[in-house]
Tab-separated table of C-alpha atoms in Angstrom:
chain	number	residue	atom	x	y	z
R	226	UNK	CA	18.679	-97.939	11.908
R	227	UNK	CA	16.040	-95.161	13.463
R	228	UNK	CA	15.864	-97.726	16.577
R	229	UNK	CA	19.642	-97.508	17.091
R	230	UNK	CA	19.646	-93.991	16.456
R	231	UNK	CA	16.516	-93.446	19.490
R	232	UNK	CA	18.358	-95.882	21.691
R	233	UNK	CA	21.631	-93.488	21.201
R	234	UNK	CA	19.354	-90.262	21.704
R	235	UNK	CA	18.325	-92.056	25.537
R	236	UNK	CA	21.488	-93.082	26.117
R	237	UNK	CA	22.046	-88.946	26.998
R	238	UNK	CA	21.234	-87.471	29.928
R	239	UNK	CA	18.058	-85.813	29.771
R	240	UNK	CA	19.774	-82.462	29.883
R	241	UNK	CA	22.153	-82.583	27.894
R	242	UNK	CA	19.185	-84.064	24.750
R	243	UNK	CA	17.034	-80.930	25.452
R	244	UNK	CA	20.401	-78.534	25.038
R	245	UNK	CA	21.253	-80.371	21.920
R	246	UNK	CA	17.483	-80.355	21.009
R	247	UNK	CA	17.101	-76.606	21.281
R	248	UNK	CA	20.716	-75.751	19.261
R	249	UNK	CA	19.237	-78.016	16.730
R	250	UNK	CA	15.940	-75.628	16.668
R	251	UNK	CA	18.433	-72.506	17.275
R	252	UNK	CA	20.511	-73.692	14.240
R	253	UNK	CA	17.799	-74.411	11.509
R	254	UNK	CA	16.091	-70.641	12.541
R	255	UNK	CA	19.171	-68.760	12.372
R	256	UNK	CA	20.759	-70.476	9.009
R	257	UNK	CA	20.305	-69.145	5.571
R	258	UNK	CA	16.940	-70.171	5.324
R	259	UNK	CA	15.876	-66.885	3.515
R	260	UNK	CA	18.983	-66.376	1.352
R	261	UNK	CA	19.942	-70.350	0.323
R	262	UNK	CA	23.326	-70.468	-0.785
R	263	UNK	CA	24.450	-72.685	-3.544
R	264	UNK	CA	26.223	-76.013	-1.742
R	265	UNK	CA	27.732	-78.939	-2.570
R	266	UNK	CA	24.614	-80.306	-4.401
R	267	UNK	CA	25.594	-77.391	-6.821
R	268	UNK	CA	29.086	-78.366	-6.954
R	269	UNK	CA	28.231	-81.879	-8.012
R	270	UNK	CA	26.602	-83.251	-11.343
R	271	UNK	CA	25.935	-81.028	-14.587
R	272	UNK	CA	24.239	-77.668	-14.837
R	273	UNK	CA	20.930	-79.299	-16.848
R	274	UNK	CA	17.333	-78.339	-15.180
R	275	UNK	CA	18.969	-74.700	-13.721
R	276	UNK	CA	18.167	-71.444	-14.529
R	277	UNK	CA	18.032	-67.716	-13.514
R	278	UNK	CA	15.348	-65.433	-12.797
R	279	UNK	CA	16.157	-61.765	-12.014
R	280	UNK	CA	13.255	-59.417	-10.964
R	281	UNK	CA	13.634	-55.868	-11.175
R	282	UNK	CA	11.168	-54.919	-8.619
R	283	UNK	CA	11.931	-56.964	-5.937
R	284	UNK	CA	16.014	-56.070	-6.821
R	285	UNK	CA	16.723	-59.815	-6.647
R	286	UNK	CA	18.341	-62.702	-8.728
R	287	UNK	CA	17.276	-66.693	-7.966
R	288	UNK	CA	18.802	-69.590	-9.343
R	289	UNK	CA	16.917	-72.235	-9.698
R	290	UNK	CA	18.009	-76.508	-10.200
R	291	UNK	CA	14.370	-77.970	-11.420
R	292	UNK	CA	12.673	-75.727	-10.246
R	293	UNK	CA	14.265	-75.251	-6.761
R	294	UNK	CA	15.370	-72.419	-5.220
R	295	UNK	CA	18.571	-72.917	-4.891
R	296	UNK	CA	20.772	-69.520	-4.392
R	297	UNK	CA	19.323	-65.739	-4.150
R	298	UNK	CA	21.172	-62.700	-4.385
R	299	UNK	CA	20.410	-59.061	-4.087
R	300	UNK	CA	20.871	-57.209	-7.697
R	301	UNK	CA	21.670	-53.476	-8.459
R	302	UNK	CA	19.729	-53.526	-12.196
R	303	UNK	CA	19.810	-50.553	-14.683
R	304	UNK	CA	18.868	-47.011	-13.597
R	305	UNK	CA	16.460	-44.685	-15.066
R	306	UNK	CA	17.025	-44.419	-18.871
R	307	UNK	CA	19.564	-47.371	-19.140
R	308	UNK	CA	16.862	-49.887	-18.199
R	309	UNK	CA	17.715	-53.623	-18.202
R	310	UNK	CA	15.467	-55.525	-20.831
R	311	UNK	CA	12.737	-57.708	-19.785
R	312	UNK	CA	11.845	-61.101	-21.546
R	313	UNK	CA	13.340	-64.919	-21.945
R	314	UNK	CA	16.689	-64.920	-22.742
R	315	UNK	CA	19.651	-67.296	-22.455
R	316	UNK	CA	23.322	-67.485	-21.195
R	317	UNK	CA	25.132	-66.641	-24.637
R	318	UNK	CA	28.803	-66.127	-23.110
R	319	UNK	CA	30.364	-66.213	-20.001
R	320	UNK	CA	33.327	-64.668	-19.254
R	321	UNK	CA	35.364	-64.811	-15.943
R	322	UNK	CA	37.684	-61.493	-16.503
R	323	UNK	CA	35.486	-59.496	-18.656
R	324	UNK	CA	35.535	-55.837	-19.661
R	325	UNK	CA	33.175	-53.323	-20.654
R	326	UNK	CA	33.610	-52.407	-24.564
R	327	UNK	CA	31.516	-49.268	-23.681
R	328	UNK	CA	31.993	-47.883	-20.194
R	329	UNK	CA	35.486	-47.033	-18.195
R	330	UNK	CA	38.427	-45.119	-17.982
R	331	UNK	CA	40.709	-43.304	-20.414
R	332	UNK	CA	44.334	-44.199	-19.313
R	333	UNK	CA	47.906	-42.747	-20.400
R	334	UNK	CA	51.430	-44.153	-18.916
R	335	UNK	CA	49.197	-46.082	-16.165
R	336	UNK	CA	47.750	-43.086	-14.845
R	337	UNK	CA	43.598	-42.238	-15.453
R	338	UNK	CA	43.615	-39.088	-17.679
R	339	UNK	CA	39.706	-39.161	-18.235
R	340	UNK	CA	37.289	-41.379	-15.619
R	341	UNK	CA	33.766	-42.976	-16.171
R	342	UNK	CA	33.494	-42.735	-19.729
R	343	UNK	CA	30.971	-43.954	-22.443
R	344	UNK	CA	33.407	-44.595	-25.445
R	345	UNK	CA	30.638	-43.137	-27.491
R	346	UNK	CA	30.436	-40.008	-26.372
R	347	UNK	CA	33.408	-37.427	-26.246
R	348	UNK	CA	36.525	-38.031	-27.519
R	349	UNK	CA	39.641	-39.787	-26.008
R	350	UNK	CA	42.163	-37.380	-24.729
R	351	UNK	CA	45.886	-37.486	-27.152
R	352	UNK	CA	47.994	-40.420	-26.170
R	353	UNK	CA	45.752	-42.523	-23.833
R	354	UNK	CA	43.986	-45.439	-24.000
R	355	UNK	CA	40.782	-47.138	-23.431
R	356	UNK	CA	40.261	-49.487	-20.191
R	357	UNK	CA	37.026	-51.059	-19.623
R	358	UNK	CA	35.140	-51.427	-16.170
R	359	UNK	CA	35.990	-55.034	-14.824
R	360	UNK	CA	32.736	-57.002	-14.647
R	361	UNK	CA	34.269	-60.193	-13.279
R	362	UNK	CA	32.014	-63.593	-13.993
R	363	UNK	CA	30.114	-62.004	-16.379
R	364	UNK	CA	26.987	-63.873	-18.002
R	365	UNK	CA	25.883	-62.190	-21.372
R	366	UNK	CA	22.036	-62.598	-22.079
R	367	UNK	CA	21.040	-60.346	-24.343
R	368	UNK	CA	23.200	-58.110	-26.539
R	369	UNK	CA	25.321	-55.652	-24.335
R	370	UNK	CA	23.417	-57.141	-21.279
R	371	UNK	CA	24.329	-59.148	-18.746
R	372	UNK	CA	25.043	-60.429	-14.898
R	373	UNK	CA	28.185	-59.831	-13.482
R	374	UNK	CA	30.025	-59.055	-10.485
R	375	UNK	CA	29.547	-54.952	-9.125
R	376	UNK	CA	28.417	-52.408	-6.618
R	377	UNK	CA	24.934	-53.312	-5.315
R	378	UNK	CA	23.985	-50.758	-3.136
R	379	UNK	CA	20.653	-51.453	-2.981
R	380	UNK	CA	18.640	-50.127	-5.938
R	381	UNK	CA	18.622	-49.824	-9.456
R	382	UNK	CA	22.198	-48.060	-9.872
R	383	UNK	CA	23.953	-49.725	-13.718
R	384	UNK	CA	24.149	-48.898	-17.074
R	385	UNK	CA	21.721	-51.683	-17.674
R	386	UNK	CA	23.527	-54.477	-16.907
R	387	UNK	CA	22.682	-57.223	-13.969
R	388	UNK	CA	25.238	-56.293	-10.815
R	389	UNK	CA	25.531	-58.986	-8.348
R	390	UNK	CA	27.691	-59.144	-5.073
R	391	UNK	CA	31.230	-60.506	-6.365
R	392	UNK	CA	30.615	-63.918	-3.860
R	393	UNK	CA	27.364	-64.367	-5.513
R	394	UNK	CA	28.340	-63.366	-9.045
R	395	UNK	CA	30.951	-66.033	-8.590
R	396	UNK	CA	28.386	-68.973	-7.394
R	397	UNK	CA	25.903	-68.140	-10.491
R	398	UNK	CA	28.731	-68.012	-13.420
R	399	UNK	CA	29.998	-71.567	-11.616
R	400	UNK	CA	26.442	-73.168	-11.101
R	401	UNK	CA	25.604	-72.193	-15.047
R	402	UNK	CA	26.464	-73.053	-18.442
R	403	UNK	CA	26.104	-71.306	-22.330
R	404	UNK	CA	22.193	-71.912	-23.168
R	405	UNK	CA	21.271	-72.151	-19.452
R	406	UNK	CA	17.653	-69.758	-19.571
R	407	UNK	CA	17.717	-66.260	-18.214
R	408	UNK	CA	14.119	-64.676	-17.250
R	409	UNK	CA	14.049	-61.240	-16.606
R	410	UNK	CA	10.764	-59.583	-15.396
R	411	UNK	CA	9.844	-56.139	-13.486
């Protein structure tokens, strides 16, 4: 098999191997080497040996498969004073279309009467009602807490919970199950 395969190689014109030689090279530098993105392998087989490791510092969440890096993702974690817990936690729920109990909009007739509210402070305006924020593929961990698709722009910006790009929010909810571990560490 490698013989046919080297015999094919000299079969081109000496030109024409170093061109595809160099797009080769080209290719593998300019790839997502330094962001992996969950492929196929993902797609395939169970979700045993994975988990998810979110640090705060670095403003980053990796998903590991045995202890492979397999995606990364850029985070937007809690701000000052709403702090996203550290420890060893777990996937507990996951929810594709889930929305805040705590944080959104007070609506009346379809119209937003009262925006970016905390249900427990204030008091709703006559007539309307509560809508929670979206958090699409959202990944509970830990009380109140969890991943979910948001605005990342680039620092520590949420109410405490885990905001990933909506593409990448996606990936990790698919690539995960209930029980799958959840380490998060500053």
């Amino acid at each position: 098999m490698i013989r046919r395969a080297v015999s094919q190689l000299l079969k081109f014109p000496r030109r024409r191997f170093l061109e595809l030689s160099l797009l080769a090279v080209v290719s593998g530098l300019t790839s997502c080497a330094s962001v992996p993105e969950i492929g196929g392998m993902m797609d395939r087989g169970g979700t045993s040996g994975r988990r998810i490791e979110v640090d705060l510092t670095d403003q980053k969440a990796t998903l590991l498969h045995h202890g492979k890096v397999v995606a990364v993702s850029p985070i937007s974690s809690g701000r000052e004073g709403k702090t996203t817990p550290t420890g060893r936690y777990s996937v507990i729920q996951k929810s594709p279309n889930h929305r805040s109990t705590l944080y959104g909009n007070y609506v009346r007739n379809g119209k937003v009467v009262k925006e970016n509210v905390d249900i427990r402070k204030g008091g709703r305006p006559p007539g309307s009602k509560f809508q929670g924020t979206p958090m699409p593929y959202f990944l509970r961990f830990s009380g109140a807490y969890g991943l979910h698709a948001g605005n990342v722009p680039g620092y520590p910006a949420s109410a405490g919970c885990v905001r990933l790009p909506p593409r990448h929010a996606k990936r990790f909810y698919n690539a995960v199950k209930v029980g799958t571990p959840v380490v998060v560490r500053r």
